[in-house]
């Protein structure tokens, strides 16, 4: 049965494989869309969404840009080309772009998570959208948790536009091949029962085998280079992300005595002892994902946004079953509902922009990402056979057309994730880049009997001392 929640919060799946999106960067000023009038311009803004190829959603975007120019003749929009952004250090890319005083420096840029916006705000690189957001007629359509993630001390420091959540993905070809083995442990290959971590561990043990061609299949995979593709999603599902942000800018880190955190590491240690988990310790991320695409890894952390990317590499979304992350024994014993991390992509405004420019940029964002725009884009996707998967931040976007293209497992998993969303509110990039990677690294070497000792050692490293000092500096202390 299709989920009613999806009618309010999920996204769309079209049918081909080309997408071009509005994103961050700088470039040249050519390609201004038509639609200008003789009305005097009251304000000029720079947006890095220059349409250079009339393919895929670029066609929709260019048409939308022209409509905005006609609807708002008082706003001059200079469209510039997107510059390359380091996805692993996007904060630096935003800082570097906003630090340049140039006619082509964007008024707003996208960030991949609200935590990045919080950090940029503390560092003085961005200014709030509070006035524009409070005046936006569709503000009530934003989930309060998502809006809270972009809010600090009453100021709305970013403009949420799309959301993403990691889910558990299973290769259906592997599940089918192991149908009898799964049946032997009381599981149905096409309707797995994954309520606890022990359920998952037993399943991935069963999915760890050598196939008829002699290829070794790993039941579970993770990339230790990314907290949110491995350790992090399980820690959050168990009720704790390992750190608490204090009002004074410091963070509390209590891993060694936190049963939730200990249990999360034990979960990975047990799977490692079973020999059912594959790490990408000594291979590139591309090689790791190659293992997934070729079917060498049976289950993995999966972001629905990857559907097009995976399909281009011969693993279509039709070949992936989706489930929510289950809870561990700690969460279950303490009546903690599993948490699903939600990442909200949003725009941040250049601190050097005037109040009028920020308001004008907000109007543009609303025009490209408002409810009517989303529904127009969905119509365009179906009319032009385009596939892309993303979730609107707005809850009431009409998605009736896409329900038939979402499997029940996918719908149920997304409903579960959105109903148990965890939105991070950490203000420090140091935590994101150093501490989370340290935890992921620890997973590689953890011995179940040594977990508490290893966590205690990590708590007392100079990294954590540096982190708290850094947080105090961010707060101006």
Short mmCIF file of C-alpha atoms in Angstrom, two decimals:
data_model
loop_
_atom_site.label_atom_id
_atom_site.label_comp_id
_atom_site.label_asym_id
_atom_site.label_seq_id
_atom_site.Cartn_x
_atom_site.Cartn_y
_atom_site.Cartn_z
CA UNK A 1 0.00 0.00 0.00
CA UNK A 2 1.38 3.41 -0.95
CA UNK A 3 2.21 5.67 1.95
CA UNK A 4 0.11 8.75 2.67
CA UNK A 5 3.21 10.41 4.10
CA UNK A 6 4.85 10.22 0.69
CA UNK A 7 2.12 12.45 -0.66
CA UNK A 8 3.57 15.15 1.53
CA UNK A 9 7.30 14.62 1.71
CA UNK A 10 9.01 12.39 -0.82
CA UNK A 11 10.40 13.25 -4.24
CA UNK A 12 10.16 12.20 -7.82
CA UNK A 13 11.51 9.56 -10.11
CA UNK A 14 11.35 10.23 -13.83
CA UNK A 15 12.52 7.94 -16.60
CA UNK A 16 15.84 8.78 -18.31
CA UNK A 17 19.16 9.97 -16.85
CA UNK A 18 20.18 13.59 -17.39
CA UNK A 19 20.01 16.32 -14.76
CA UNK A 20 21.56 19.73 -14.32
CA UNK A 21 20.90 21.54 -11.08
CA UNK A 22 21.38 24.96 -9.54
CA UNK A 23 24.56 24.80 -7.48
CA UNK A 24 27.45 26.84 -6.13
CA UNK A 25 30.43 28.46 -7.82
CA UNK A 26 31.44 31.40 -9.98
CA UNK A 27 32.27 32.04 -13.63
CA UNK A 28 31.47 34.26 -16.59
CA UNK A 29 28.37 36.41 -17.14
CA UNK A 30 27.32 35.23 -20.60
CA UNK A 31 23.98 33.59 -21.25
CA UNK A 32 21.64 36.02 -19.52
CA UNK A 33 18.10 34.69 -20.22
CA UNK A 34 15.64 36.84 -22.13
CA UNK A 35 12.70 38.40 -20.33
CA UNK A 36 14.11 41.75 -19.23
CA UNK A 37 12.01 44.90 -19.63
CA UNK A 38 12.61 48.61 -19.58
CA UNK A 39 11.61 48.81 -15.93
CA UNK A 40 14.52 50.29 -13.91
CA UNK A 41 16.38 47.64 -11.95
CA UNK A 42 16.17 48.15 -8.20
CA UNK A 43 18.65 45.44 -7.23
CA UNK A 44 21.17 43.17 -8.97
CA UNK A 45 22.07 39.63 -7.84
CA UNK A 46 24.41 36.94 -9.13
CA UNK A 47 23.26 33.31 -9.34
CA UNK A 48 25.57 30.50 -10.48
CA UNK A 49 23.09 28.58 -12.63
CA UNK A 50 24.01 29.62 -16.16
CA UNK A 51 22.37 27.28 -18.67
CA UNK A 52 25.03 26.14 -21.11
CA UNK A 53 23.50 22.99 -22.65
CA UNK A 54 19.87 22.68 -23.68
CA UNK A 55 19.50 19.17 -22.29
CA UNK A 56 17.54 17.57 -19.51
CA UNK A 57 16.41 19.92 -16.76
CA UNK A 58 18.49 22.72 -18.24
CA UNK A 59 15.58 23.29 -20.62
CA UNK A 60 13.15 23.58 -17.71
CA UNK A 61 15.54 25.80 -15.75
CA UNK A 62 16.12 28.24 -18.62
CA UNK A 63 12.38 28.59 -19.16
CA UNK A 64 11.92 29.18 -15.44
CA UNK A 65 14.67 31.82 -15.41
CA UNK A 66 12.97 33.72 -18.23
CA UNK A 67 9.65 33.56 -16.39
CA UNK A 68 11.28 34.99 -13.26
CA UNK A 69 12.82 37.84 -15.26
CA UNK A 70 9.38 38.70 -16.67
CA UNK A 71 7.67 38.41 -13.27
CA UNK A 72 10.32 40.50 -11.46
CA UNK A 73 11.60 43.17 -13.84
CA UNK A 74 12.90 45.15 -10.87
CA UNK A 75 15.51 42.43 -10.14
CA UNK A 76 18.52 42.03 -12.40
CA UNK A 77 19.76 38.44 -12.26
CA UNK A 78 23.24 37.77 -13.61
CA UNK A 79 23.60 34.05 -14.28
CA UNK A 80 27.17 32.79 -14.06
CA UNK A 81 28.68 29.37 -14.64
CA UNK A 82 29.15 26.90 -11.84
CA UNK A 83 32.69 26.44 -10.63
CA UNK A 84 34.03 23.11 -9.46
CA UNK A 85 33.50 22.47 -5.77
CA UNK A 86 35.43 20.05 -3.62
CA UNK A 87 32.66 17.83 -2.28
CA UNK A 88 34.92 16.63 0.55
CA UNK A 89 35.77 20.19 1.60
CA UNK A 90 32.79 22.17 0.41
CA UNK A 91 33.12 24.64 3.25
CA UNK A 92 36.48 25.76 1.91
CA UNK A 93 34.95 26.14 -1.56
CA UNK A 94 32.21 28.41 -0.18
CA UNK A 95 34.67 30.44 1.88
CA UNK A 96 36.99 30.90 -1.08
CA UNK A 97 34.15 31.94 -3.40
CA UNK A 98 32.56 34.42 -0.98
CA UNK A 99 35.98 35.89 -0.10
CA UNK A 100 36.45 37.19 -3.65
CA UNK A 101 35.12 40.65 -4.49
CA UNK A 102 34.11 40.29 -8.11
CA UNK A 103 31.17 41.13 -10.39
CA UNK A 104 30.68 37.38 -10.79
CA UNK A 105 30.81 36.44 -7.08
CA UNK A 106 27.46 34.74 -6.34
CA UNK A 107 24.98 36.33 -3.98
CA UNK A 108 24.00 32.89 -2.67
CA UNK A 109 25.53 29.42 -2.77
CA UNK A 110 24.31 25.92 -1.96
CA UNK A 111 25.65 23.87 0.93
CA UNK A 112 25.15 20.13 1.36
CA UNK A 113 23.98 20.24 4.97
CA UNK A 114 22.65 22.69 7.53
CA UNK A 115 25.71 22.01 9.70
CA UNK A 116 27.85 23.67 7.04
CA UNK A 117 25.55 26.70 7.16
CA UNK A 118 25.88 26.90 10.93
CA UNK A 119 29.66 26.84 10.71
CA UNK A 120 29.77 29.49 7.97
CA UNK A 121 27.44 31.70 9.99
CA UNK A 122 29.68 31.52 13.06
CA UNK A 123 32.70 32.35 10.95
CA UNK A 124 31.01 35.41 9.46
CA UNK A 125 30.86 34.28 5.83
CA UNK A 126 27.06 34.38 5.53
CA UNK A 127 24.12 36.47 6.69
CA UNK A 128 20.64 35.30 7.66
CA UNK A 129 17.48 34.91 5.57
CA UNK A 130 15.23 35.59 8.57
CA UNK A 131 13.12 38.43 7.11
CA UNK A 132 12.62 36.71 3.74
CA UNK A 133 11.81 33.37 5.34
CA UNK A 134 9.27 34.89 7.74
CA UNK A 135 7.54 36.61 4.81
CA UNK A 136 7.52 33.50 2.57
CA UNK A 137 3.97 32.25 2.12
CA UNK A 138 5.15 28.62 1.94
CA UNK A 139 7.27 28.65 5.12
CA UNK A 140 4.65 26.55 6.94
CA UNK A 141 5.29 23.82 4.36
CA UNK A 142 8.76 23.24 5.78
CA UNK A 143 9.08 20.60 8.47
CA UNK A 144 9.95 22.33 11.75
CA UNK A 145 12.94 20.03 12.36
CA UNK A 146 14.41 21.00 9.00
CA UNK A 147 13.86 24.70 9.64
CA UNK A 148 15.33 24.35 13.15
CA UNK A 149 18.51 22.93 11.63
CA UNK A 150 18.95 26.17 9.70
CA UNK A 151 18.06 28.36 12.69
CA UNK A 152 20.34 29.71 15.40
CA UNK A 153 19.26 32.11 18.18
CA UNK A 154 16.13 32.93 16.22
CA UNK A 155 17.96 33.73 12.98
CA UNK A 156 17.26 31.63 9.88
CA UNK A 157 20.77 31.22 8.48
CA UNK A 158 19.96 29.23 5.35
CA UNK A 159 17.15 28.55 2.89
CA UNK A 160 16.31 24.78 2.77
CA UNK A 161 15.43 23.49 -0.70
CA UNK A 162 15.93 19.72 -0.88
CA UNK A 163 16.43 16.89 1.59
CA UNK A 164 18.16 13.52 1.50
CA UNK A 165 18.30 10.53 3.83
CA UNK A 166 20.49 7.40 3.88
CA UNK A 167 18.72 4.05 3.84
CA UNK A 168 19.69 0.38 3.82
CA UNK A 169 20.04 -0.93 0.27
CA UNK A 170 20.15 -4.60 -0.75
CA UNK A 171 21.14 -6.02 -4.12
CA UNK A 172 18.03 -7.93 -5.21
CA UNK A 173 20.03 -10.26 -7.47
CA UNK A 174 22.06 -11.44 -4.48
CA UNK A 175 18.93 -11.78 -2.35
CA UNK A 176 17.28 -13.93 -5.02
CA UNK A 177 20.35 -16.12 -5.41
CA UNK A 178 20.39 -16.71 -1.63
CA UNK A 179 16.64 -17.27 -1.40
CA UNK A 180 16.87 -20.75 0.13
CA UNK A 181 19.67 -19.80 2.55
CA UNK A 182 17.60 -16.84 3.76
CA UNK A 183 14.55 -19.09 4.11
CA UNK A 184 16.63 -21.39 6.32
CA UNK A 185 17.06 -18.55 8.85
CA UNK A 186 13.38 -17.55 8.70
CA UNK A 187 13.74 -14.71 6.19
CA UNK A 188 11.97 -14.05 2.90
CA UNK A 189 14.34 -12.73 0.26
CA UNK A 190 11.77 -10.20 -1.03
CA UNK A 191 10.42 -9.09 2.37
CA UNK A 192 13.26 -9.06 4.88
CA UNK A 193 12.42 -8.64 8.54
CA UNK A 194 15.05 -6.27 9.95
CA UNK A 195 13.86 -4.99 13.31
CA UNK A 196 17.09 -5.28 15.29
CA UNK A 197 20.81 -5.24 14.63
CA UNK A 198 20.90 -8.97 15.32
CA UNK A 199 18.42 -9.46 12.47
CA UNK A 200 20.73 -7.54 10.15
CA UNK A 201 23.81 -9.38 11.34
CA UNK A 202 22.21 -12.78 10.66
CA UNK A 203 21.07 -11.67 7.22
CA UNK A 204 24.46 -10.35 6.13
CA UNK A 205 26.16 -13.49 7.44
CA UNK A 206 23.85 -15.46 5.15
CA UNK A 207 24.59 -13.11 2.24
CA UNK A 208 28.34 -13.64 2.68
CA UNK A 209 29.27 -16.50 0.35
CA UNK A 210 31.14 -17.52 -2.78
CA UNK A 211 28.85 -17.57 -5.81
CA UNK A 212 28.72 -20.11 -8.62
CA UNK A 213 31.42 -18.19 -10.49
CA UNK A 214 33.73 -18.38 -7.50
CA UNK A 215 33.39 -14.69 -6.64
CA UNK A 216 33.38 -13.82 -2.95
CA UNK A 217 30.31 -11.79 -1.97
CA UNK A 218 30.40 -9.65 1.19
CA UNK A 219 27.10 -9.45 3.04
CA UNK A 220 27.67 -5.85 4.14
CA UNK A 221 29.81 -3.01 2.91
CA UNK A 222 30.92 0.31 4.27
CA UNK A 223 33.32 3.06 3.33
CA UNK A 224 35.28 4.19 6.35
CA UNK A 225 36.13 7.43 4.57
CA UNK A 226 32.60 8.70 5.13
CA UNK A 227 30.95 8.80 8.54
CA UNK A 228 27.47 8.92 7.03
CA UNK A 229 28.02 5.94 4.77
CA UNK A 230 29.09 3.70 7.61
CA UNK A 231 29.38 4.14 11.34
CA UNK A 232 27.38 7.37 11.67
CA UNK A 233 24.01 6.15 10.42
CA UNK A 234 24.08 3.24 12.87
CA UNK A 235 25.09 5.46 15.79
CA UNK A 236 22.26 7.86 15.02
CA UNK A 237 19.78 4.98 14.59
CA UNK A 238 20.72 3.85 18.07
CA UNK A 239 19.76 7.20 19.55
CA UNK A 240 23.06 9.07 19.82
CA UNK A 241 25.37 10.81 17.38
CA UNK A 242 28.30 10.70 19.80
CA UNK A 243 28.41 14.40 20.64
CA UNK A 244 26.29 17.13 22.18
CA UNK A 245 26.69 20.79 21.24
CA UNK A 246 26.69 23.04 24.30
CA UNK A 247 25.38 26.60 24.38
CA UNK A 248 28.86 27.93 25.17
CA UNK A 249 30.25 26.50 21.94
CA UNK A 250 31.96 23.48 23.46
CA UNK A 251 30.99 19.92 22.75
CA UNK A 252 30.42 17.09 25.20
CA UNK A 253 31.95 13.83 24.06
CA UNK A 254 31.31 10.89 26.31
CA UNK A 255 31.95 7.79 24.28
CA UNK A 256 33.63 5.37 26.66
CA UNK A 257 30.75 5.44 29.16
CA UNK A 258 27.96 5.73 26.61
CA UNK A 259 26.33 2.37 26.05
CA UNK A 260 24.78 3.48 22.77
CA UNK A 261 28.17 4.35 21.30
CA UNK A 262 29.83 1.22 22.67
CA UNK A 263 27.08 -0.96 21.25
CA UNK A 264 27.44 0.65 17.83
CA UNK A 265 31.12 -0.27 17.70
CA UNK A 266 30.33 -3.76 18.97
CA UNK A 267 27.85 -4.14 16.10
CA UNK A 268 30.62 -3.56 13.56
CA UNK A 269 33.14 -5.62 15.51
CA UNK A 270 30.80 -8.62 15.46
CA UNK A 271 30.19 -8.34 11.73
CA UNK A 272 33.93 -8.09 11.21
CA UNK A 273 34.46 -11.21 13.31
CA UNK A 274 31.83 -12.96 11.18
CA UNK A 275 33.80 -12.04 8.08
CA UNK A 276 30.69 -10.56 6.53
CA UNK A 277 31.71 -6.92 6.18
CA UNK A 278 33.81 -5.41 3.40
CA UNK A 279 35.79 -2.23 3.97
CA UNK A 280 37.41 0.07 1.46
CA UNK A 281 40.48 0.55 3.63
CA UNK A 282 43.02 0.18 0.85
CA UNK A 283 40.99 1.03 -2.25
CA UNK A 284 39.59 4.24 -3.68
CA UNK A 285 35.99 5.21 -3.11
CA UNK A 286 35.31 4.62 -6.81
CA UNK A 287 36.64 1.06 -6.53
CA UNK A 288 34.51 0.50 -3.45
CA UNK A 289 31.35 1.57 -5.26
CA UNK A 290 32.47 -0.57 -8.18
CA UNK A 291 32.20 -3.57 -5.83
CA UNK A 292 28.60 -2.56 -5.07
CA UNK A 293 27.66 -2.04 -8.73
CA UNK A 294 29.14 -5.42 -9.73
CA UNK A 295 27.20 -7.20 -6.99
CA UNK A 296 30.24 -8.06 -4.85
CA UNK A 297 28.59 -6.37 -1.85
CA UNK A 298 25.07 -7.47 -0.91
CA UNK A 299 23.99 -4.59 1.37
CA UNK A 300 25.17 -1.03 1.82
CA UNK A 301 24.18 2.45 2.92
CA UNK A 302 22.17 3.89 0.04
CA UNK A 303 21.03 7.41 -0.72
CA UNK A 304 18.02 7.53 -3.08
CA UNK A 305 19.67 10.45 -4.87
CA UNK A 306 22.20 7.91 -6.16
CA UNK A 307 19.56 6.15 -8.29
CA UNK A 308 20.63 7.78 -11.55
CA UNK A 309 24.34 7.43 -10.75
CA UNK A 310 23.94 3.75 -9.88
CA UNK A 311 21.81 3.10 -12.99
CA UNK A 312 24.58 4.55 -15.16
CA UNK A 313 26.83 1.91 -13.61
CA UNK A 314 24.51 -1.02 -14.31
CA UNK A 315 22.73 -1.17 -10.96
CA UNK A 316 19.26 0.17 -11.57
CA UNK A 317 17.06 1.23 -8.66
CA UNK A 318 14.73 -1.63 -9.66
CA UNK A 319 17.49 -4.00 -8.54
CA UNK A 320 17.77 -2.45 -5.07
CA UNK A 321 15.47 -3.20 -2.14
CA UNK A 322 15.32 -0.40 0.44
CA UNK A 323 14.78 -0.72 4.21
CA UNK A 324 15.10 1.63 7.19
CA UNK A 325 18.00 1.24 9.60
CA UNK A 326 16.92 -0.90 12.57
CA UNK A 327 17.48 -0.17 16.26
CA UNK A 328 20.08 -1.77 18.50
CA UNK A 329 19.47 -3.45 21.82
CA UNK A 330 20.28 -0.26 23.76
CA UNK A 331 17.68 1.76 21.89
CA UNK A 332 15.14 -1.03 22.10
CA UNK A 333 15.63 -1.51 25.85
CA UNK A 334 15.29 2.23 26.46
CA UNK A 335 12.28 2.72 24.18
CA UNK A 336 14.28 4.93 21.82
CA UNK A 337 12.84 5.06 18.34
CA UNK A 338 15.45 4.64 15.65
CA UNK A 339 16.69 7.93 14.25
CA UNK A 340 17.30 8.56 10.56
CA UNK A 341 19.69 11.36 9.63
CA UNK A 342 18.20 13.92 7.27
CA UNK A 343 20.54 16.10 5.24
CA UNK A 344 19.03 19.35 4.09
CA UNK A 345 20.61 21.03 1.08
CA UNK A 346 20.05 24.75 1.19
CA UNK A 347 21.23 28.17 0.10
CA UNK A 348 23.35 30.51 2.18
CA UNK A 349 23.72 34.25 1.49
CA UNK A 350 27.04 36.02 1.02
CA UNK A 351 27.80 38.18 4.07
CA UNK A 352 28.80 40.99 1.71
CA UNK A 353 25.35 41.07 0.09
CA UNK A 354 23.01 43.92 0.98
CA UNK A 355 19.67 43.28 2.66
CA UNK A 356 17.95 44.08 -0.65
CA UNK A 357 20.13 41.54 -2.48
CA UNK A 358 19.37 38.82 0.08
CA UNK A 359 15.64 39.48 -0.28
CA UNK A 360 15.91 39.41 -4.07
CA UNK A 361 17.90 36.15 -3.98
CA UNK A 362 15.25 34.64 -1.68
CA UNK A 363 12.56 35.53 -4.21
CA UNK A 364 14.58 33.77 -6.89
CA UNK A 365 15.07 30.66 -4.74
CA UNK A 366 11.34 30.60 -3.96
CA UNK A 367 10.59 30.78 -7.67
CA UNK A 368 12.90 27.86 -8.50
CA UNK A 369 12.08 25.71 -5.44
CA UNK A 370 8.53 26.67 -4.44
CA UNK A 371 5.67 24.18 -4.52
CA UNK A 372 4.45 25.18 -7.98
CA UNK A 373 8.00 24.98 -9.33
CA UNK A 374 8.47 21.44 -7.97
CA UNK A 375 5.22 20.27 -9.52
CA UNK A 376 6.16 21.92 -12.82
CA UNK A 377 9.51 20.14 -12.73
CA UNK A 378 7.85 16.78 -12.06
CA UNK A 379 5.51 17.30 -15.02
CA UNK A 380 8.52 18.17 -17.17
CA UNK A 381 10.36 15.04 -16.01
CA UNK A 382 7.53 12.77 -17.11
CA UNK A 383 6.91 14.59 -20.37
CA UNK A 384 10.59 14.40 -21.32
CA UNK A 385 11.55 11.01 -19.88
CA UNK A 386 14.06 12.37 -17.36
CA UNK A 387 15.07 10.52 -14.21
CA UNK A 388 16.34 12.07 -11.04
CA UNK A 389 15.59 11.36 -7.40
CA UNK A 390 15.49 14.07 -4.79
CA UNK A 391 13.08 15.23 -2.09
CA UNK A 392 11.51 18.68 -1.94
CA UNK A 393 11.88 20.31 1.45
CA UNK A 394 8.22 21.32 1.13
CA UNK A 395 5.72 18.81 2.49
CA UNK A 396 2.71 19.34 0.24
CA UNK A 397 4.23 18.96 -3.22
CA UNK A 398 1.87 16.82 -5.34
CA UNK A 399 3.71 13.60 -6.14
CA UNK A 400 0.86 11.41 -7.35
CA UNK A 401 2.57 10.80 -10.68
CA UNK A 402 5.60 9.16 -9.14
CA UNK A 403 4.01 6.70 -6.71
CA UNK A 404 3.81 3.93 -9.27
CA UNK A 405 7.57 4.21 -9.81
CA UNK A 406 8.46 3.72 -6.14
CA UNK A 407 8.57 0.21 -4.73
CA UNK A 408 6.71 -0.42 -1.49
CA UNK A 409 9.98 -1.09 0.34
CA UNK A 410 11.36 2.20 -0.88
CA UNK A 411 8.23 4.08 0.16
CA UNK A 412 8.07 2.42 3.58
CA UNK A 413 11.74 3.08 4.26
CA UNK A 414 11.46 6.72 3.29
CA UNK A 415 8.33 7.15 5.38
CA UNK A 416 10.13 5.63 8.34
CA UNK A 417 13.17 7.85 7.84
CA UNK A 418 11.13 11.02 7.50
CA UNK A 419 9.01 10.07 10.50
CA UNK A 420 12.10 9.58 12.67
CA UNK A 421 14.31 12.32 11.32
CA UNK A 422 17.48 13.39 13.05
CA UNK A 423 18.69 16.82 11.95
CA UNK A 424 22.22 17.61 13.12
CA UNK A 425 22.82 20.90 14.90
CA UNK A 426 26.57 20.76 15.40
CA UNK A 427 28.26 24.10 14.81
CA UNK A 428 31.79 22.93 14.19
CA UNK A 429 33.31 21.64 11.02
CA UNK A 430 36.20 20.33 13.14
CA UNK A 431 33.82 17.77 14.61
CA UNK A 432 32.53 16.78 11.21
CA UNK A 433 35.89 16.33 9.54
CA UNK A 434 38.15 15.17 12.37
CA UNK A 435 36.10 13.46 15.05
CA UNK A 436 33.70 11.61 12.80
CA UNK A 437 36.53 10.35 10.65
CA UNK A 438 38.37 9.27 13.79
CA UNK A 439 35.37 7.18 14.82
CA UNK A 440 35.13 5.62 11.38
CA UNK A 441 38.83 4.84 11.45
CA UNK A 442 38.38 3.24 14.86
CA UNK A 443 35.79 0.88 13.41
CA UNK A 444 38.49 -0.63 11.19
CA UNK A 445 40.61 -1.79 14.12
CA UNK A 446 38.14 -2.22 16.95
CA UNK A 447 38.39 -5.35 19.04
CA UNK A 448 35.12 -6.02 20.89
CA UNK A 449 36.96 -6.61 24.15
CA UNK A 450 38.89 -3.36 23.85
CA UNK A 451 36.13 -0.98 22.82
CA UNK A 452 35.81 0.95 26.09
CA UNK A 453 39.56 1.36 26.38
CA UNK A 454 39.90 2.53 22.78
CA UNK A 455 37.06 5.01 23.16
CA UNK A 456 38.53 6.40 26.37
CA UNK A 457 41.87 6.87 24.63
CA UNK A 458 40.21 8.66 21.74
CA UNK A 459 38.34 10.96 24.12
CA UNK A 460 41.61 12.19 25.55
CA UNK A 461 43.46 12.81 22.31
CA UNK A 462 44.73 16.25 21.46
CA UNK A 463 42.14 16.35 18.66
CA UNK A 464 39.37 16.73 21.20
CA UNK A 465 41.24 19.38 23.18
CA UNK A 466 41.79 21.27 19.95
CA UNK A 467 38.13 20.87 19.03
CA UNK A 468 36.82 22.44 22.21
CA UNK A 469 39.33 25.28 21.92
CA UNK A 470 38.20 25.81 18.36
CA UNK A 471 34.57 25.94 19.41
CA UNK A 472 35.34 28.57 22.05
CA UNK A 473 37.09 30.65 19.41
CA UNK A 474 34.07 30.35 17.15
CA UNK A 475 31.94 31.77 19.93
CA UNK A 476 34.37 34.68 20.32
CA UNK A 477 35.53 33.68 23.79
#
